[in-house]
Short mmCIF file of C-alpha atoms in Angstrom, two decimals:
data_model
loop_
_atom_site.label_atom_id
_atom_site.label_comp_id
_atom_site.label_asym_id
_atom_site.label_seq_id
_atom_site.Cartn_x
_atom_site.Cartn_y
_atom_site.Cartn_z
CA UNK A 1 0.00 0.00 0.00
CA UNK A 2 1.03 3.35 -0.88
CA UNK A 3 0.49 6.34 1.02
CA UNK A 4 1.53 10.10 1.12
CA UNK A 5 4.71 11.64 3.07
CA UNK A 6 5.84 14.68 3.37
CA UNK A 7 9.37 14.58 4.55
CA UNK A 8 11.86 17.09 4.64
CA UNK A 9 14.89 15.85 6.09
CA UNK A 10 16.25 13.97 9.07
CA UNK A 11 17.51 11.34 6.31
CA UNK A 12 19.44 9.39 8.66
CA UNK A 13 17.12 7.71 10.24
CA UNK A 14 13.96 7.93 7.13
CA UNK A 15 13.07 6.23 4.04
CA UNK A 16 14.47 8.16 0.90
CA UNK A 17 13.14 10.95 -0.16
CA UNK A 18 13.24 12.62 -3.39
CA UNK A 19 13.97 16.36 -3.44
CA UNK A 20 15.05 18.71 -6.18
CA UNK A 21 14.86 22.46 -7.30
CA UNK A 22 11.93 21.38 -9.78
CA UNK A 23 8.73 18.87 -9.29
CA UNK A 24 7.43 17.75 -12.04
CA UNK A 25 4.50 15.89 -12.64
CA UNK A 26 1.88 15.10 -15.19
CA UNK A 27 -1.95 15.55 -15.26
CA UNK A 28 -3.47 12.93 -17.23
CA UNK A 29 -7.03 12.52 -19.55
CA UNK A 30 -9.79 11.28 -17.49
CA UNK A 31 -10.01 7.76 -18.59
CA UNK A 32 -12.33 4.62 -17.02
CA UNK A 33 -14.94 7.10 -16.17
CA UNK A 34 -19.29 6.67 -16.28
CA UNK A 35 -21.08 8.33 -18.62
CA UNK A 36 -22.85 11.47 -18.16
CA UNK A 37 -26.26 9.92 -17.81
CA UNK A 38 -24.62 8.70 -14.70
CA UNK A 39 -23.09 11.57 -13.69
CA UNK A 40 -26.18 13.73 -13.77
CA UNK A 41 -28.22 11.14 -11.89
CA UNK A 42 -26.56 10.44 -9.43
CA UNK A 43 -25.51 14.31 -8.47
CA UNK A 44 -29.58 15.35 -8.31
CA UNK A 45 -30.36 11.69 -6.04
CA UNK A 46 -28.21 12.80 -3.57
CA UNK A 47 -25.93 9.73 -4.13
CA UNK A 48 -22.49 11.75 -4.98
CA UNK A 49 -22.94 13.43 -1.38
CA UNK A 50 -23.10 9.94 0.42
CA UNK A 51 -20.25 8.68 -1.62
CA UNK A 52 -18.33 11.64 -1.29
CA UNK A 53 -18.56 10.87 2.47
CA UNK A 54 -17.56 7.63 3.01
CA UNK A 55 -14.48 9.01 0.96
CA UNK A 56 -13.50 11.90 2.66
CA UNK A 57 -13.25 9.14 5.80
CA UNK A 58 -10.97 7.10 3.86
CA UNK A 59 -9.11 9.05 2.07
CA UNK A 60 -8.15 11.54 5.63
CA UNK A 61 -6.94 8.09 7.03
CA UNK A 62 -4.81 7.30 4.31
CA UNK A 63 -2.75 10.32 3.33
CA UNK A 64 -2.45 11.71 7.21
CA UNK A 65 -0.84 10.03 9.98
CA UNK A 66 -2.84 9.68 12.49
CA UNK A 67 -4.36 12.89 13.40
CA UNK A 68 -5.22 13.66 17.12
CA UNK A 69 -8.78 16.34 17.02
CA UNK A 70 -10.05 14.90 13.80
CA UNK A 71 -12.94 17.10 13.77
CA UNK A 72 -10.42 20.05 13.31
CA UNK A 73 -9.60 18.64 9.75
CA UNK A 74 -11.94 19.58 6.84
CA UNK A 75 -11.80 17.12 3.77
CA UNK A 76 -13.55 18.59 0.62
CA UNK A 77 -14.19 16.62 -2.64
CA UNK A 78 -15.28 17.61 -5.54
CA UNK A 79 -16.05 14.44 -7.71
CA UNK A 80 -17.43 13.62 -11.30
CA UNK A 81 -20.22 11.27 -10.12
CA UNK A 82 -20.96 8.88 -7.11
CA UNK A 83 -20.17 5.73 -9.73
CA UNK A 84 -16.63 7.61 -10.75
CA UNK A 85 -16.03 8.49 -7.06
CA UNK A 86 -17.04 4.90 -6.13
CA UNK A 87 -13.95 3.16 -8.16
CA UNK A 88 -11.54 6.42 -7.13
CA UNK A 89 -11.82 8.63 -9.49
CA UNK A 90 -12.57 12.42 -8.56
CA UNK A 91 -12.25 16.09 -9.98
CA UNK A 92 -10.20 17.40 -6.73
CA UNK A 93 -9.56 17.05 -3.41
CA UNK A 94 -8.71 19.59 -0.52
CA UNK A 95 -8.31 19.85 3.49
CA UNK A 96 -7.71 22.16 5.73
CA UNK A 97 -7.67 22.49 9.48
CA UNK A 98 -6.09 24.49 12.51
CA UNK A 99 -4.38 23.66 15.75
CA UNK A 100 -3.45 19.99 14.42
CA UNK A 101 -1.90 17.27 16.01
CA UNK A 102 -0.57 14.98 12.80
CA UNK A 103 1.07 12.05 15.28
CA UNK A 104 3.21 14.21 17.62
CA UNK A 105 3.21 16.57 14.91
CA UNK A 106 1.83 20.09 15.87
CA UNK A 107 0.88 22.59 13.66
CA UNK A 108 -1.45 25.98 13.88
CA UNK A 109 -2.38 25.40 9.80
CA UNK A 110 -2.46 22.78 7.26
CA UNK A 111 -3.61 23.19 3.92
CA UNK A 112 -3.81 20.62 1.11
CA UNK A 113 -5.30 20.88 -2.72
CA UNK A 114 -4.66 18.38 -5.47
CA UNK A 115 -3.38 20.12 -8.50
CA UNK A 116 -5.04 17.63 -11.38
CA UNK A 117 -8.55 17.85 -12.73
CA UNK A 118 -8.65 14.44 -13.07
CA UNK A 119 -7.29 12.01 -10.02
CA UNK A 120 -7.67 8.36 -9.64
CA UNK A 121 -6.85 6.58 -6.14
CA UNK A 122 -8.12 2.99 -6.21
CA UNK A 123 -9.30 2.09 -2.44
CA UNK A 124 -10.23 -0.84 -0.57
CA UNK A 125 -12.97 -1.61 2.59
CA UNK A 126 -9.77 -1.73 4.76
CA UNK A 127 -8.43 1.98 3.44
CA UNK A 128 -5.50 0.85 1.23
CA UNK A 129 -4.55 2.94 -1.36
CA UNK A 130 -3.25 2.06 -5.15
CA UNK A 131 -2.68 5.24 -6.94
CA UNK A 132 -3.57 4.65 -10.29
CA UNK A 133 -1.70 8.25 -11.60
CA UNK A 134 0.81 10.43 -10.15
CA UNK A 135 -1.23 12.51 -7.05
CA UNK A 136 0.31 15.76 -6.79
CA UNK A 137 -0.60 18.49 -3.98
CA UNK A 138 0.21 21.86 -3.28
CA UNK A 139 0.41 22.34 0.13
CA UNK A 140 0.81 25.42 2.71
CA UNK A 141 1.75 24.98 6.87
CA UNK A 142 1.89 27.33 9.44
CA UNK A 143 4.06 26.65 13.01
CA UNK A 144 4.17 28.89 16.11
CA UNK A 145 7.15 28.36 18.48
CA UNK A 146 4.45 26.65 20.57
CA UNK A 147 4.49 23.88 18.16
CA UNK A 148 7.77 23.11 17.66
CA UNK A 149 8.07 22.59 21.55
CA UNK A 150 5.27 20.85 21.58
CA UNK A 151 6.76 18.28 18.70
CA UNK A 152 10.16 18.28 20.29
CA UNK A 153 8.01 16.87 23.40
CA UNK A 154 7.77 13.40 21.49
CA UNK A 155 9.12 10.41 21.97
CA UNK A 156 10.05 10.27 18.02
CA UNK A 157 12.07 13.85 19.06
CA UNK A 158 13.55 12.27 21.88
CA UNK A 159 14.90 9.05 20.03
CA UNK A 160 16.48 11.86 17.35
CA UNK A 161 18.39 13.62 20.25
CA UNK A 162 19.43 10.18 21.81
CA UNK A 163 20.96 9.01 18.27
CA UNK A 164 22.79 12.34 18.13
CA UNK A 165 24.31 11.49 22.14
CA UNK A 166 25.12 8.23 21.25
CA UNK A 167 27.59 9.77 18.84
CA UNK A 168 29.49 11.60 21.53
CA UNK A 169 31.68 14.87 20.45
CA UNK A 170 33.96 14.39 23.09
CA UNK A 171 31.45 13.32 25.98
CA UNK A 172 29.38 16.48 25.04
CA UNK A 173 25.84 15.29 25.66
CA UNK A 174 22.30 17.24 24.86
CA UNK A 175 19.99 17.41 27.71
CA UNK A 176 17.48 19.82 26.53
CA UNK A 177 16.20 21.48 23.46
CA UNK A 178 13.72 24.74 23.19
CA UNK A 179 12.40 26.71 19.79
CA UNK A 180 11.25 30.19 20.09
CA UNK A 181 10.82 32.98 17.07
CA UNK A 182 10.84 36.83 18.59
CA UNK A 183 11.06 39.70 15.77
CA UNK A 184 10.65 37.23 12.85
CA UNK A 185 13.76 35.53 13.83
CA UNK A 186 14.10 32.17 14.59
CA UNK A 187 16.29 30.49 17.67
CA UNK A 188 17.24 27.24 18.81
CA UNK A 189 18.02 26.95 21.89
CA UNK A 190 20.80 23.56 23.09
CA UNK A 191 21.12 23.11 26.46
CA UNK A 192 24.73 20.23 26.94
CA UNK A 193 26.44 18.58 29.60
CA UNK A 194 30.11 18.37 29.38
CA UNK A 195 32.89 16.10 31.02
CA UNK A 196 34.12 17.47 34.34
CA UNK A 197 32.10 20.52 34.12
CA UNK A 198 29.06 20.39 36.81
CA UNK A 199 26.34 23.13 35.40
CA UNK A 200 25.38 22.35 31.98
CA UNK A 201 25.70 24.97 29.29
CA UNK A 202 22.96 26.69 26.89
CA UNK A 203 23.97 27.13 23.32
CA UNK A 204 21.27 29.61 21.65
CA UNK A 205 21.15 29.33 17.70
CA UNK A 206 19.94 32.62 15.48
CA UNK A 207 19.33 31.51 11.83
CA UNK A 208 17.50 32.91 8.75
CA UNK A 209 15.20 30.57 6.90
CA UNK A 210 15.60 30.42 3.25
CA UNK A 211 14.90 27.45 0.76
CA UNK A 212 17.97 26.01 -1.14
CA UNK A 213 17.30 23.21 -4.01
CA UNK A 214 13.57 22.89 -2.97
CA UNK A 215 14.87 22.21 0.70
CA UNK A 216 14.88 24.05 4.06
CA UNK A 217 17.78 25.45 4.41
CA UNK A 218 19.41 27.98 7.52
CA UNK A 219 21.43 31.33 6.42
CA UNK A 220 23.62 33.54 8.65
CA UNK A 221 23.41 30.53 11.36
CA UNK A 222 25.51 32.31 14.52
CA UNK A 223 25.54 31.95 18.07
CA UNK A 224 23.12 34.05 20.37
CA UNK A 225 24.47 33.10 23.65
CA UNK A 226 28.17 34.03 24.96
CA UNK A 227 28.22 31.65 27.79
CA UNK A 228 30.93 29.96 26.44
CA UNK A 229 33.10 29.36 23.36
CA UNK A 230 32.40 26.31 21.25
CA UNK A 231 33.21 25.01 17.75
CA UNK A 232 30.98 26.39 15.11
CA UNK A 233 31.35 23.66 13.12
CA UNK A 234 29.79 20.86 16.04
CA UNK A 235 27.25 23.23 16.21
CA UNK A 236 26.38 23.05 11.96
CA UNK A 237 26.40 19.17 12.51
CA UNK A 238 24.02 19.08 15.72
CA UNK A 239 21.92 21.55 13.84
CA UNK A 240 21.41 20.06 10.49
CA UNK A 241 21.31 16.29 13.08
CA UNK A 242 18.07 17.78 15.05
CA UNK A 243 16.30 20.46 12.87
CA UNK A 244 13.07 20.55 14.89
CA UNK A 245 11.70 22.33 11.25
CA UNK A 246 12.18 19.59 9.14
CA UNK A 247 10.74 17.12 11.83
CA UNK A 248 7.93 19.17 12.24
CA UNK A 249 6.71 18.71 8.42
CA UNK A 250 7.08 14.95 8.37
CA UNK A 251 2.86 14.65 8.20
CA UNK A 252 2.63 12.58 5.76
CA UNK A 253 3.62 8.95 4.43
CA UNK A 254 5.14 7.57 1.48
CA UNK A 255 8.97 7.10 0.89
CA UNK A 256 9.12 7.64 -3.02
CA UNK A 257 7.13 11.12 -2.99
CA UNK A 258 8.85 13.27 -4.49
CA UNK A 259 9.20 17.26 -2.05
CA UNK A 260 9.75 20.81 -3.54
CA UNK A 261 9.58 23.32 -0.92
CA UNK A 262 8.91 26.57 -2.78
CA UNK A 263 8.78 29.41 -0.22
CA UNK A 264 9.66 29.40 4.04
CA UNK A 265 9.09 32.32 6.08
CA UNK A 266 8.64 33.79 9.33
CA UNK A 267 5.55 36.50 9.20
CA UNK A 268 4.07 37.82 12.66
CA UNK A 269 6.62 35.20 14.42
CA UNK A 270 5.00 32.10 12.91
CA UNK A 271 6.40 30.02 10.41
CA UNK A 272 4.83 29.59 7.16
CA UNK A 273 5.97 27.06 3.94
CA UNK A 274 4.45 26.08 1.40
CA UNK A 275 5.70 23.87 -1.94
CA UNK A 276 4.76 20.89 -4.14
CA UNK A 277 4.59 17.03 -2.99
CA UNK A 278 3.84 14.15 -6.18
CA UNK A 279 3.29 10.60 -5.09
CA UNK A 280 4.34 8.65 -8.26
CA UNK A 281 1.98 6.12 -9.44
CA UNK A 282 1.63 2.36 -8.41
#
């Protein structure tokens, strides 16, 4: 079965993922599809609404992790007929929801919208997925500070940080990570333990956001705090190791889609992205 991720880093301990500067994808004919007669019976019996239900159900299963306030998550499809939507087939799909909790994942907005006319996704009684064409999406998400804390709260966070210790620069450990954004700026805040040294030490990261080869990427990356001296580069490699951003965008689930991150930005001190995911065809 085949379903939809949307990963943007941490490739250590992920499936592949394919990024690139461009995502390209094809929107196909409609093919396999009822007749009109169909089409305009079943959309004035009240049929394509039912359908359309039961789909939304299925298909918000699928594509999401498991997402914690389901209710909070609007599903919208717009399909050809109740007989087209009942073998897959549909004009477009959308969702949308605030203050969403995608498995561990928090986020203040999500926003999803196919970008064919025509989409076919083959489904079973049990929810599994075939995609019968490449399924590309647009999407947009929106993070507060709040969020990222909130994320970095996890269990899945904590295993990231305990990878990174195992590793040991020198007996340098990480206790404790924070996030926080004041004046559109982002910081990361490390706190470390060190051999022989009884107090541990907070290491606070400034960084621009920018998007390099359809990826996150951090600009002007410097040190906030002057507590004490330590080696830029270590600090680069525990960086790029724990990026709370890109853990914070893995929503979704399938390890040949194919990311472009277009845009990242920080506007009224919340984090907003948006770009291009295409799962490939079965």
């Amino acid at each position: 079965m085949k379903k939809l991720i949307l990963l943007l880093g941490l490739m250590l301990f992920t499936a592949p993922v394919s990024f690139g500067a461009e995502c390209e994808y094809t929107c196909v004919e409609p093919y396999d599809m009822s007749n009109k007669f169909s089409s305009f019976f079943s959309s004035i019996t009240g049929l394509n609404f039912a359908k359309t239900q039961i789909s939304e159900s299925v298909l918000k299963k699928a594509i999401l992790k498991s997402v914690q306030g389901d209710k909070n998550l609007k599903v919208d499809i717009d399909s050809y007929s109740a007989k087209d939507l009942s073998k897959g087939i549909f004009k477009s799909l959308s969702m949308s929801g605030k203050n969403i909790n995608i498995d561990g994942i928090y986020l203040s907005s999500v926003e999803l919208k196919s970008l064919c006319d025509f989409n076919y996704i083959q489904y079973d009684k049990k929810g599994n997925l075939t995609f019968k064409e490449d399924f590309p999406m647009s999407f947009e998400l929106e993070m507060s500070a709040d969020d990222i804390n909130n994320t970095m709260k996890t269990e899945k966070y904590g295993k990231i940080v305990n990878d990174l210790n195992r590793l040991s620069f020198a007996g340098i450990k990480v206790s404790s990570t924070a996030a926080s954004i004041r004046g559109n700026k982002f910081y990361y805040t490390i706190n470390v333990t060190i051999p022989f040294v009884r107090e541990p030490k907070k290491i606070e990261i400034s960084a621009d956001l920018n998007v390099k080869d359809g990826k996150i990427d951090f600009e002007n990356t410097r040190l906030s705090s002057n507590s004490f001296n330590f080696d830029l580069k270590k600090i680069d490699f525990i960086m790029n190791y724990l990026n709370p951003l890109d853990f914070s965008i893995n929503i979704f689930d399938n390890k040949n889609a194919k990311i472009y991150i277009k845009n990242i930005s920080i506007k009224n001190n919340i984090i907003v992205t948006d770009g291009i995911v295409v799962v490939p065809k079965d």
